């Protein structure tokens, strides 16, 4: 965790230090242009003891930076509402766009350590969080982020002196909070919790840098140095494709699309009767998941004109309007494209007890983005695992995750396209892009087969829904959702 | 508030009603395409008594709508954090994009009425809020929104029956909250507060529709009708330019840019001494505004290469990194362009005690958007007043609002452009667009003169900062900010 360079720095004379500091600061200022050019997003996470000088350190680091290219995010403990989302949600929300810095004044470490100390996080939950954090940080790095993690250390005695100094003046006394005093009183508890956290999350791609804060100038020099080196390394690293791990998730065996029959159908009478029954059931379940605080994520993918819209509608009409949201996913906006590809989905996750439906999803990465070349080969090849990890995070959190591929054949699509063009009030549904995509049907089929094969995890398998008969598809999708929620209820003994 | 049509509806037979209802629903479903085409954003605000059936009504309205084109927003009372922003902030956040519906399950009415009843809103604050709401709604309508406001009424007796019914079954009893029971106990207090609110915000452009909820079918028909008619009317209305009111804000007399001298400068020694002194002062003030909870909004506009970036940097280096944010404003993203032009600024306002700096601002509307034809003439002509209202909202809230025009002449700009092109590490700062804008200098000068004349309100005047000498400009801007904060402190007896 400590660098050889740091040891070298400590041996320097005052004058030598001043010179190095000046050079390093100048280099950092110059690097701004570089990170802009190379589209490098930089996260500097500053964690540490109360009154250890985290704020001062950040102020120091940003002094020569153009304020348009960085943001400082001071994180407090999560509110009750924030605790209704996955732990990492609110941290993910603040990651920078490419070419920009975010300095986080504490983050996922402080939240976890304080929760542990406060008895708000069981051992099992801690284990889960640590594992989630490692995945989160590794994904950021793999997606081109520099994640620089600093822990500002201070001895119990030194912290005490600092707190007393702050308390003595009315201009600064309000800066001392209960937590700081608690750290004095229960030092060893915090030490242990910080230590466990650092050990468990000290990864190769995002290592911890523990900095002793006793000499301010030294802290500044060390961190400035780390940042400058980190940026250089990250830019070099980003030129090399990321190694893709073997899939570690147990998978469900799935058929190829070509082998999926499309013969199922319902009569209008069967449809009406079965739809009504399923909707009634789902309505009741929606009440129950709300009461039990179970989040539900439903992902819709499928061929154009397969009937996703109508299918979703039959689902939502069974739900209380206040308890669900449908997220239509188009191509990403600029601020979305400039972040981790899952960012825009992380920020649309439901609260506990709520349902989020995605009309097109994060699987765009391995379909349209792959086929249109909107991302690199390494990006989409890596995405299967990243997506599996994302969904694992959701199911571990307690969410029901249901994924639909709404399926039709090529002839059915043509029929529906033609019908749409012939019907004035449906014409808006069909665009030139749909026709262009249709031309690539075979390429898409290869991509979809690979996607379904590689991301049908046991906890979040794909459901291929035959939709040549839309009525059958609607009832079928409803029943899959019902089964998934009921299985969850049973699992949790609700 | 009640329509003749409603009275007509009440006289209908069951069969007639069914037919009308069917037709109206069908029309609503068809209108989806229309609002998409016409880019109409639709806000349906459903307010009313507890257990009056607001949720059921919304569920009914959305039943035939494509879930990709609407969102239901259930609003709770604001959290402590949300109360640190202007009252309307969190409501503004949820307005729809053009071509989409948002159904709000209670909103700014409920928040206000409950605060009044709970004694959390003084008479003076109420007056302020009501006035803000009227401006907010009128601006939405003027910017093309349909704002349909429904109040679902229920008698005390009927509410009681509904609450008892809910309480009887364990599946529904959790739906009854303390507030509902409080409304039973203190009916007249709520009645008065609802009444006052409705009366004060029943404007021509966004009138209230009070619907008696005793007959469910009738409620649904009435509201469906209102929505269908509202959409038709809004589309027609949006074809006509909005009448622009006389400026109601007291203005400060400002010079034309051509008459602003550019002769001020500082020696390096003066600069360093004055900068240091000003930064020290601002640093102390930053502590104080944090303690007193005063929000500060600083807006930077100016010619390209006038030195905005460096100016902002000298300001931010005096601030605690955790207490400010710099918002660089470029051309709007798609999701921003599809909303009220002030939306992206509303959502970037500071919390109490924090500083938000805007590097380019909402004034883009009356400069680049005007000159490049990115909005209609009526849009930018109307914007002076809309911006004055927006800033008035901020100062009424208690914010310090400082607006800078960083000023140079045409020759100085050319010099700096050439210097940027000649200096490798500055070259990224200069783009083809800068050269193109330069060609339009004279047109910009007309627009800026008009902008400064029309938006230098007494509460938020422009400060034209001479920046031929950047050192002078930096010290000057710092001093303006210091003066503004100190004046505020004095005003509030801090």
Coordinates of C-alpha atoms in Angstrom, one line a residue, chain A residues 17-344:
Chain A
X17 CA 10.8 19.2 -1.5
X18 CA 9.7 22.7 -2.6
X19 CA 11.1 22.2 -6.0
X20 CA 9.5 18.8 -6.5
X21 CA 6.2 20.2 -5.3
X22 CA 6.3 23.0 -7.7
X23 CA 7.2 20.7 -10.6
X24 CA 4.5 18.2 -9.6
X25 CA 1.8 20.9 -9.3
X26 CA 2.8 22.3 -12.7
X27 CA 2.6 18.9 -14.2
X28 CA -0.9 18.3 -12.7
X29 CA -2.1 21.6 -14.2
X30 CA -0.8 20.5 -17.6
X31 CA -2.4 17.1 -17.3
X32 CA -5.8 18.7 -17.4
X33 CA -5.5 19.2 -21.1
X34 CA -4.3 15.6 -21.4
X35 CA -7.2 14.1 -19.6
X36 CA -9.5 16.1 -21.7
X37 CA -7.9 14.9 -24.9
X38 CA -7.7 11.3 -23.7
X39 CA -11.2 11.4 -22.3
X40 CA -9.9 10.1 -19.0
X41 CA -12.4 10.3 -16.1
X42 CA -10.7 10.7 -12.7
X43 CA -12.1 9.8 -9.3
X44 CA -10.1 10.9 -6.3
X45 CA -11.7 9.3 -3.2
X46 CA -10.4 10.9 0.0
X47 CA -11.3 9.0 3.1
X48 CA -9.9 9.1 6.6
X49 CA -10.3 10.1 10.2
X50 CA -12.3 13.2 11.3
X51 CA -10.3 16.4 11.4
X52 CA -7.5 14.7 9.5
X53 CA -7.5 17.5 6.9
X54 CA -9.4 15.8 4.1
X55 CA -11.1 19.1 3.1
X56 CA -7.8 21.0 3.2
X57 CA -6.2 18.4 1.1
X58 CA -8.9 18.6 -1.6
X59 CA -8.7 22.4 -1.6
X60 CA -5.0 22.0 -2.2
X61 CA -5.4 19.6 -5.0
X62 CA -7.9 21.7 -6.9
X63 CA -6.1 25.0 -6.5
X64 CA -4.5 24.8 -10.0
X65 CA -7.3 23.1 -11.7
X66 CA -9.8 24.8 -14.0
X67 CA -13.1 24.8 -12.1
X68 CA -14.9 23.7 -15.2
X69 CA -13.2 20.3 -15.2
X70 CA -13.7 19.1 -11.7
X71 CA -16.3 18.7 -9.0
X72 CA -16.0 18.2 -5.3
X73 CA -18.6 15.9 -3.8
X74 CA -19.0 16.0 -0.1
X75 CA -20.8 12.8 0.9
X76 CA -22.9 12.6 4.1
X77 CA -24.4 9.5 5.5
X78 CA -27.3 8.3 3.4
X79 CA -30.8 9.5 4.1
X80 CA -33.7 7.1 4.8
X81 CA -34.8 7.5 1.1
X82 CA -31.3 6.8 -0.1
X83 CA -31.2 3.6 1.9
X84 CA -34.0 2.4 -0.2
X85 CA -31.7 2.0 -3.1
X86 CA -28.7 -0.3 -3.6
X87 CA -25.8 0.8 -1.4
X88 CA -23.7 1.9 -4.3
X89 CA -26.4 3.8 -6.2
X90 CA -25.8 7.2 -4.7
X91 CA -22.0 6.9 -5.1
X92 CA -22.4 5.7 -8.7
X93 CA -24.5 8.8 -9.4
X94 CA -21.5 11.1 -8.8
X95 CA -18.9 9.5 -11.0
X96 CA -17.4 12.0 -13.4
X97 CA -17.8 12.4 -17.2
X98 CA -14.8 11.5 -19.3
X99 CA -12.2 14.2 -19.2
X100 CA -13.2 15.5 -15.8
X101 CA -12.2 15.1 -12.1
X102 CA -14.5 14.3 -9.2
X103 CA -13.0 14.6 -5.7
X104 CA -15.1 12.7 -3.2
X105 CA -14.8 13.9 0.3
X106 CA -15.4 10.5 1.8
X107 CA -17.7 7.9 0.1
X108 CA -18.4 4.2 0.2
X109 CA -15.7 3.6 2.8
X110 CA -17.0 6.0 5.3
X111 CA -20.6 5.0 4.8
X112 CA -19.6 1.3 5.4
X113 CA -17.3 1.9 8.3
X114 CA -19.7 4.1 10.2
X115 CA -22.6 1.6 9.6
X116 CA -20.4 -1.1 10.9
X117 CA -19.4 0.9 14.0
X118 CA -23.0 1.9 14.5
X119 CA -24.2 -1.7 14.3
X120 CA -26.2 -0.9 11.2
X121 CA -24.4 -3.4 9.0
X122 CA -24.2 -7.1 9.9
X123 CA -21.2 -9.2 9.1
X124 CA -23.0 -10.8 6.2
X125 CA -24.0 -7.4 4.9
X126 CA -20.5 -6.2 5.3
X127 CA -19.1 -9.1 3.3
X128 CA -21.6 -8.3 0.6
X129 CA -20.8 -4.7 0.5
X130 CA -17.0 -5.3 0.3
X131 CA -17.6 -7.7 -2.6
X132 CA -19.9 -5.2 -4.4
X133 CA -17.3 -2.4 -3.9
X134 CA -14.5 -4.5 -5.4
X135 CA -16.7 -5.2 -8.4
X136 CA -17.7 -1.5 -8.6
X137 CA -14.1 -0.2 -8.5
X138 CA -12.8 -2.8 -10.9
X139 CA -15.6 -2.1 -13.4
X140 CA -14.8 1.6 -13.2
X141 CA -11.2 1.0 -14.0
X142 CA -12.0 -1.5 -16.7
X143 CA -14.2 1.2 -18.2
X144 CA -11.4 3.7 -18.4
X145 CA -11.6 5.4 -15.0
X146 CA -8.7 6.3 -12.8
X147 CA -9.8 5.5 -9.2
X148 CA -7.3 7.0 -6.8
X149 CA -8.1 6.0 -3.2
X150 CA -6.5 8.0 -0.4
X151 CA -6.8 7.3 3.3
X152 CA -5.7 10.2 5.4
X153 CA -4.4 8.8 8.7
X154 CA -4.0 10.6 11.9
X155 CA -3.0 9.3 15.3
X156 CA -5.4 9.5 18.2
X157 CA -3.2 12.1 19.9
X158 CA -2.9 14.3 16.9
X159 CA -6.6 14.1 16.2
X160 CA -7.3 15.2 19.7
X161 CA -5.0 18.2 19.3
X162 CA -6.7 19.2 16.1
X163 CA -10.2 18.8 17.6
X164 CA -9.3 20.9 20.6
X165 CA -7.9 23.6 18.3
X166 CA -11.1 23.7 16.3
X167 CA -13.2 23.7 19.4
X168 CA -11.4 26.7 20.9
X169 CA -12.6 29.2 18.3
X170 CA -16.2 30.0 17.6
X171 CA -15.5 30.4 13.9
X172 CA -14.3 26.8 13.7
X173 CA -16.0 24.9 16.6
X174 CA -19.1 24.1 14.5
X175 CA -16.8 22.0 12.2
X176 CA -16.4 19.4 15.0
X177 CA -19.2 16.9 14.9
X178 CA -20.3 14.2 17.2
X179 CA -18.7 11.6 15.0
X180 CA -15.2 13.2 15.5
X181 CA -15.6 13.0 19.2
X182 CA -16.9 9.4 19.0
X183 CA -13.7 8.5 17.1
X184 CA -11.7 9.8 20.0
X185 CA -13.7 7.8 22.5
X186 CA -13.8 4.6 20.6
X187 CA -10.6 4.7 18.6
X188 CA -10.0 1.0 18.5
X189 CA -13.4 0.2 17.1
X190 CA -12.9 2.6 14.2
X191 CA -9.3 1.5 13.7
X192 CA -10.5 -2.1 13.3
X193 CA -13.3 -1.2 10.9
X194 CA -11.1 1.1 8.8
X195 CA -8.4 -1.6 8.7
X196 CA -10.8 -4.4 7.7
X197 CA -12.2 -2.2 4.9
X198 CA -8.8 -1.2 3.6
X199 CA -7.6 -4.8 3.6
X200 CA -10.6 -6.1 1.8
X201 CA -10.7 -3.5 -0.9
X202 CA -7.0 -3.0 -1.6
X203 CA -7.1 -4.3 -5.1
X204 CA -4.5 -4.2 -7.8
X205 CA -6.5 -1.9 -10.1
X206 CA -7.6 0.4 -7.3
X207 CA -5.2 0.2 -4.4
X208 CA -5.3 2.2 -1.2
X209 CA -2.8 4.9 -0.4
X210 CA -2.6 5.4 3.3
X211 CA -1.1 8.8 4.0
X212 CA 0.1 9.9 7.4
X213 CA -1.2 13.4 7.9
X214 CA 1.2 14.7 10.5
X215 CA 3.2 16.8 8.1
X216 CA 0.8 18.8 5.9
X217 CA 3.3 19.7 3.2
X218 CA 4.3 16.1 2.9
X219 CA 0.7 14.9 2.5
X220 CA 0.1 17.4 -0.2
X221 CA 3.3 16.4 -2.1
X222 CA 2.6 12.7 -1.8
X223 CA -1.0 13.0 -3.0
X224 CA -0.2 15.4 -5.8
X225 CA 2.5 12.9 -6.9
X226 CA 0.1 10.0 -6.7
X227 CA -2.4 11.9 -8.8
X228 CA 0.1 12.9 -11.5
X229 CA 1.5 9.3 -11.7
X230 CA -2.0 7.8 -11.6
X231 CA -3.1 9.9 -14.6
X232 CA -0.1 8.9 -16.6
X233 CA -0.5 5.2 -15.8
X234 CA -4.2 5.3 -16.5
X235 CA -3.7 6.8 -19.9
X236 CA -1.2 4.2 -20.8
X237 CA -3.3 1.4 -19.3
X238 CA -6.4 2.5 -21.3
X239 CA -4.5 1.9 -24.5
X240 CA -4.4 -1.9 -23.8
X241 CA -7.6 -4.0 -24.0
X242 CA -8.8 -5.3 -20.7
X243 CA -8.4 -9.0 -20.0
X244 CA -11.8 -10.6 -19.9
X245 CA -12.3 -13.2 -17.1
X246 CA -13.9 -16.6 -17.5
X247 CA -17.6 -16.4 -16.7
X248 CA -17.9 -17.1 -13.0
X249 CA -21.7 -17.2 -12.9
X250 CA -23.8 -20.4 -13.0
X251 CA -25.7 -20.2 -16.3
X252 CA -29.1 -21.6 -17.4
X253 CA -28.9 -23.5 -20.7
X254 CA -30.9 -21.6 -23.3
X255 CA -32.1 -22.5 -26.8
X256 CA -31.0 -20.6 -29.9
X257 CA -33.6 -18.2 -31.3
X258 CA -33.9 -20.3 -34.4
X259 CA -35.0 -23.3 -32.3
X260 CA -37.7 -21.4 -30.4
X261 CA -41.1 -22.4 -31.8
X262 CA -43.6 -19.7 -32.5
X263 CA -46.8 -21.8 -32.5
X264 CA -48.5 -20.8 -29.2
X265 CA -51.6 -18.7 -29.4
X266 CA -54.8 -17.9 -27.5
X267 CA -58.3 -17.3 -28.6
X268 CA -59.7 -13.9 -27.8
X269 CA -61.9 -15.5 -25.1
X270 CA -59.0 -17.4 -23.5
X271 CA -56.9 -14.2 -23.7
X272 CA -59.5 -12.0 -22.0
X273 CA -60.1 -14.5 -19.3
X274 CA -56.4 -15.3 -18.6
X275 CA -55.3 -11.7 -18.9
X276 CA -57.9 -10.6 -16.3
X277 CA -57.0 -13.4 -13.9
X278 CA -53.2 -12.7 -14.2
X279 CA -53.7 -8.9 -13.8
X280 CA -55.8 -9.5 -10.7
X281 CA -53.1 -11.6 -9.2
X282 CA -50.3 -9.2 -10.1
X283 CA -52.3 -6.3 -8.6
X284 CA -52.4 -8.1 -5.3
X285 CA -48.8 -9.0 -5.4
X286 CA -47.9 -5.4 -6.1
X287 CA -49.5 -4.5 -2.8
X288 CA -47.5 -7.2 -1.1
X289 CA -44.1 -6.3 -2.6
X290 CA -44.8 -2.7 -1.6
X291 CA -45.5 -3.7 2.0
X292 CA -42.5 -6.1 2.1
X293 CA -40.2 -3.6 0.4
X294 CA -39.2 -5.9 -2.5
X295 CA -37.8 -4.0 -5.5
X296 CA -38.7 -5.4 -8.9
X297 CA -36.7 -4.8 -12.1
X298 CA -38.2 -5.9 -15.4
X299 CA -36.2 -5.7 -18.6
X300 CA -37.7 -5.8 -22.0
X301 CA -35.8 -6.6 -25.2
X302 CA -37.0 -8.0 -28.4
X303 CA -37.3 -7.6 -32.2
X304 CA -38.8 -4.3 -33.5
X305 CA -42.5 -4.7 -33.8
X306 CA -42.5 -7.8 -31.6
X307 CA -45.1 -6.1 -29.4
X308 CA -43.0 -4.8 -26.4
X309 CA -45.1 -1.7 -26.0
X310 CA -48.5 -3.5 -25.8
X311 CA -46.9 -6.2 -23.6
X312 CA -45.6 -3.6 -21.1
X313 CA -49.0 -1.9 -21.1
X314 CA -50.8 -5.1 -20.1
X315 CA -48.3 -5.4 -17.2
X316 CA -48.5 -1.8 -16.0
X317 CA -52.3 -1.7 -16.1
X318 CA -52.2 -4.2 -13.3
X319 CA -50.0 -2.0 -11.2
X320 CA -50.7 0.9 -8.9
X321 CA -49.6 4.0 -10.8
X322 CA -47.6 5.3 -7.9
X323 CA -45.5 2.2 -7.6
X324 CA -43.9 1.7 -10.9
X325 CA -42.0 3.6 -13.6
X326 CA -41.4 2.7 -17.2
X327 CA -38.0 3.8 -18.5
X328 CA -37.9 4.1 -22.3
X329 CA -34.2 3.6 -23.3
X330 CA -33.1 5.3 -26.5
X331 CA -29.5 6.0 -27.5
X332 CA -27.6 7.7 -24.7
X333 CA -27.5 11.5 -24.3
X334 CA -24.0 13.1 -24.3
X335 CA -23.7 13.2 -20.5
X336 CA -24.7 9.5 -20.4
X337 CA -22.3 8.5 -23.2
X338 CA -19.5 10.2 -21.3
X339 CA -19.9 7.9 -18.3
X340 CA -19.7 4.1 -17.5
X341 CA -22.3 2.5 -19.8
X342 CA -24.3 1.2 -16.8
X343 CA -24.5 4.7 -15.2
X344 CA -27.8 5.6 -16.8

